[in-house]
Amino acid sequence: MKSFLFSYPIRWLRLMVLWGFAGVVFAAEPNGFIGAPVAVGNGAAWVMVTANARNEPESVSVIMTKDALQGLPPFDANKPVWEFVIGMPVAGPRTGYDHVVLDWNPAGHIPEGVYSVPHFDVHFYLIRNEEREAITFHGEGRELAMAAPDEQLVPTGYVIPPDAAVDRMGMHGLDPAGGEFHGQPFSHNFIYGYYKGELMFVEPMVSLTFLQSLADSTTPVKKPQRYSYPAWYPAAYRIGFDSGKGEYTIGLQELQRFD
């Protein structure tokens, strides 16, 4: 069965979602591995890991079909964020990431006037989904939950506003050098996430408008001096569109191992 599916292009995953193949893992190409697809909008999304000849990960990305941007849920005051949990590939090299959460924000989120446009937050988590689900900044554990991370875990120039602590996500470290903080429309940026003083996710953010422009952008990542979990961390992130396959890529690039 694996060899049969290996010959199919990734665009067939949309049909496989409908056929009930969500629990199967496929090799996408000789050096690429993909996880189970998840329905998003009128299309699908999945995680893809590419590897080099030494079977080391070179990139880890969320891939979305073009029609995933169609039929997305509209803004609902009772549910401002729509969450899609996407598993990692079973085959291929280990990256250190446990799962990805693709958040669709139909009306954006705080800070008002900065990120208050329709966009996706793409969280690559280094902790298990069960641990993420238990994240809270309420109750008697609030002080520990909001513990400031060691300065070596925070890239130079990043800030962690107290109001950027979100249940079931974490505290968000923002880069105020981004154009969206200087009067420009938000297009994309890179976030680091913390909980109980540990760095436990990395997050490209991208506006719906930027994706719809079909632009292709690779941006260097500002890196901290060290990390909390052993994994392969990006030196850059890419947002692009493959017109031949009809697929968007939001990915971590130029991965380097840190223990």
Coordinates of C-alpha atoms in Angstrom, one line a residue, residues 7-238:
S7 CA 3.4 7.5 -6.6
Y8 CA 0.5 9.9 -6.0
P9 CA 1.1 13.7 -5.7
I10 CA 0.1 15.4 -2.5
R11 CA -2.9 17.1 -3.9
W12 CA -4.7 13.7 -3.7
L13 CA -4.7 14.0 0.0
R14 CA -7.9 16.1 -0.2
L15 CA -9.7 13.1 -1.6
M16 CA -8.0 10.8 1.0
V17 CA -9.5 12.9 3.8
L18 CA -13.0 12.2 2.3
W19 CA -12.1 8.5 1.9
G20 CA -11.2 8.1 5.5
F21 CA -7.4 7.8 5.1
A22 CA -6.7 10.3 7.9
G23 CA -4.9 7.7 10.1
V24 CA -2.4 6.7 7.4
V25 CA 1.1 8.3 6.9
F26 CA 2.6 8.7 3.5
A27 CA 6.0 9.4 2.0
A28 CA 5.6 12.5 -0.1
E29 CA 8.8 12.2 -2.1
P30 CA 12.1 10.5 -1.7
N31 CA 13.3 12.9 1.0
G32 CA 9.9 14.1 2.2
F33 CA 7.5 12.7 4.8
I34 CA 4.0 13.8 5.5
G35 CA 1.5 13.2 8.4
A36 CA -2.2 12.6 8.4
P37 CA -4.2 15.4 6.7
V38 CA -6.8 17.5 8.5
A39 CA -9.7 19.2 6.8
V40 CA -9.4 23.0 6.7
G41 CA -11.9 25.2 4.9
N42 CA -12.8 23.5 1.7
G43 CA -9.4 21.8 1.5
A44 CA -6.8 20.1 3.7
A45 CA -3.6 20.8 5.7
W46 CA -0.8 18.4 6.8
V47 CA 2.7 18.5 8.1
M48 CA 5.6 17.7 5.9
V49 CA 9.2 17.0 6.9
T50 CA 12.0 17.0 4.4
A51 CA 15.4 15.3 5.1
N52 CA 18.9 15.4 3.7
A53 CA 21.0 12.4 2.6
R54 CA 22.0 11.8 6.2
N55 CA 18.3 11.6 7.2
E56 CA 18.5 14.8 9.1
P57 CA 15.5 17.2 8.9
E58 CA 16.0 20.2 6.7
S59 CA 12.5 21.7 7.0
V60 CA 9.2 21.1 8.8
S61 CA 6.2 22.8 7.2
V62 CA 2.5 23.0 7.3
I63 CA 1.2 22.5 3.7
M64 CA -2.3 23.7 2.8
T65 CA -4.2 23.1 -0.4
K66 CA -5.3 26.3 -2.2
D67 CA -9.0 25.7 -1.4
A68 CA -8.2 25.5 2.3
L69 CA -8.5 29.3 2.2
Q70 CA -12.1 29.0 0.9
G71 CA -15.0 28.2 3.2
L72 CA -13.1 29.1 6.4
P73 CA -15.3 29.8 9.4
P74 CA -16.4 33.5 9.7
F75 CA -15.9 35.5 12.9
D76 CA -18.0 34.4 15.8
A77 CA -17.9 36.4 19.1
N78 CA -18.3 33.1 21.0
K79 CA -15.4 31.5 19.1
P80 CA -12.9 34.0 17.9
V81 CA -10.2 31.4 17.1
W82 CA -10.6 28.1 15.2
E83 CA -8.1 25.5 16.1
F84 CA -6.8 22.7 13.8
V85 CA -4.5 20.2 15.5
I86 CA -2.2 18.5 13.0
G87 CA 0.0 15.5 13.8
M88 CA 3.6 15.0 12.8
P89 CA 4.7 12.3 10.3
V90 CA 5.3 8.9 11.8
A91 CA 8.0 8.1 9.2
G92 CA 11.1 10.1 8.6
P93 CA 13.6 11.9 10.9
R94 CA 12.6 13.2 14.3
T95 CA 12.4 16.9 14.6
G96 CA 11.6 17.4 18.3
Y97 CA 8.2 18.9 17.5
D98 CA 5.3 16.9 18.9
H99 CA 2.4 18.4 16.9
V100 CA 1.3 21.6 15.1
V101 CA -1.7 23.8 15.9
L102 CA -3.0 25.9 13.0
D103 CA -5.1 28.7 14.4
W104 CA -7.5 30.6 12.1
N105 CA -8.3 34.1 13.4
P106 CA -11.1 35.5 11.3
A107 CA -10.9 38.9 12.9
G108 CA -7.3 38.7 14.2
H109 CA -6.5 39.3 17.9
I110 CA -4.7 41.7 20.2
P111 CA -2.8 44.0 20.1
E112 CA -5.6 45.9 18.5
G113 CA -4.6 47.6 15.3
V114 CA -1.5 45.4 15.0
Y115 CA -2.8 41.8 14.5
S116 CA -6.5 42.6 14.2
V117 CA -6.7 41.3 10.6
P118 CA -7.7 37.8 9.4
H119 CA -4.6 35.6 9.7
F120 CA -3.2 32.2 10.7
D121 CA -1.0 31.4 13.7
V122 CA 1.1 28.3 13.1
H123 CA 2.3 26.9 16.4
F124 CA 5.0 24.2 16.3
Y125 CA 4.9 22.7 19.8
L126 CA 7.7 21.0 21.6
I127 CA 5.4 19.6 24.3
R128 CA 2.7 16.9 24.0
N129 CA -0.8 17.9 23.1
E130 CA -2.1 16.9 26.5
E131 CA 0.4 19.3 28.2
R132 CA -0.7 22.1 25.8
E133 CA -4.3 21.5 26.6
A134 CA -3.6 21.9 30.3
I135 CA -1.9 25.3 29.9
T136 CA -3.7 27.9 32.0
F137 CA -2.9 31.3 33.4
H138 CA -5.7 31.2 36.0
G139 CA -6.0 29.9 39.5
E140 CA -3.3 29.3 42.1
G141 CA -0.7 28.3 39.6
R142 CA -0.8 31.6 37.7
E143 CA 2.4 33.0 39.1
L144 CA 4.4 29.9 38.1
A145 CA 2.7 29.8 34.7
M146 CA 3.7 33.4 34.0
A147 CA 7.3 33.0 35.2
A148 CA 9.6 35.0 33.1
P149 CA 11.9 32.9 31.0
D150 CA 15.7 33.2 31.4
E151 CA 16.9 36.0 29.2
Q152 CA 19.0 33.5 27.2
L153 CA 15.7 31.9 26.0
V154 CA 14.5 35.2 24.5
P155 CA 16.0 36.6 21.3
T156 CA 17.5 40.0 21.5
G157 CA 14.8 42.7 21.0
Y158 CA 11.8 40.4 21.7
V159 CA 9.3 41.4 24.4
I160 CA 6.7 39.2 26.3
P161 CA 3.7 41.4 27.1
P162 CA 1.6 40.1 30.1
D163 CA -1.6 40.2 28.1
A164 CA 0.0 37.9 25.5
A165 CA -0.6 34.9 27.9
V166 CA -3.3 32.7 26.3
D167 CA -4.8 29.5 27.8
R168 CA -4.0 26.3 25.9
M169 CA -1.2 28.2 24.1
G170 CA 1.3 29.9 26.2
M171 CA 2.9 33.3 26.6
H172 CA 3.9 35.0 23.3
G173 CA 7.2 36.6 22.7
L174 CA 6.8 39.3 20.0
D175 CA 9.3 41.1 17.8
P176 CA 8.5 44.8 18.0
A177 CA 10.8 45.5 15.0
G178 CA 8.1 44.0 12.7
G179 CA 6.5 46.5 10.3
E180 CA 3.1 45.9 11.9
F181 CA 4.4 47.8 14.9
H182 CA 5.4 50.8 12.8
G183 CA 2.3 51.7 10.9
Q184 CA 2.6 49.0 8.2
P185 CA -0.2 46.4 7.5
F186 CA 0.6 43.1 9.1
S187 CA 1.9 40.5 6.6
H188 CA 4.0 37.9 8.6
N189 CA 6.2 37.6 11.6
F190 CA 7.8 35.0 13.9
I191 CA 6.8 34.4 17.5
Y192 CA 8.3 32.4 20.4
G193 CA 6.1 30.8 23.1
Y194 CA 6.7 30.2 26.8
Y195 CA 5.1 28.5 29.7
K196 CA 6.5 28.2 33.3
G197 CA 9.7 29.9 32.1
E198 CA 10.3 27.4 29.3
L199 CA 10.4 28.0 25.5
M200 CA 7.9 25.4 24.2
F201 CA 6.7 26.6 20.8
V202 CA 7.8 28.5 17.7
E203 CA 5.3 30.2 15.5
P204 CA 5.2 31.8 12.1
M205 CA 2.2 34.1 11.8
V206 CA 0.8 35.1 8.4
S207 CA -2.1 37.2 7.2
L208 CA -4.7 35.9 4.9
T209 CA -4.0 38.8 2.5
F210 CA -0.3 37.8 2.3
L211 CA -1.2 34.2 1.5
Q212 CA -3.7 35.3 -1.1
S213 CA -1.0 37.4 -2.8
L214 CA 0.8 34.1 -3.7
A215 CA 4.1 35.7 -2.6
D216 CA 7.1 33.6 -1.8
S217 CA 9.2 34.9 1.2
T218 CA 12.0 33.4 3.2
T219 CA 12.9 35.4 6.3
P220 CA 15.8 35.0 8.8
V221 CA 14.8 34.1 12.3
K222 CA 16.1 35.9 15.3
K223 CA 17.4 33.1 17.6
P224 CA 17.8 32.9 21.4
Q225 CA 21.1 31.9 22.9
R226 CA 19.7 28.6 24.0
Y227 CA 16.5 26.5 24.0
S228 CA 14.5 24.6 26.6
Y229 CA 14.0 21.3 24.6
P230 CA 16.3 19.4 22.3
A231 CA 15.1 19.8 18.8
W232 CA 15.9 21.1 15.3
Y233 CA 15.3 24.9 15.3
P234 CA 15.0 27.2 12.3
A235 CA 17.4 29.8 11.1
A236 CA 14.6 31.0 8.7
Y237 CA 11.0 30.6 7.9
R238 CA 9.3 30.4 4.6

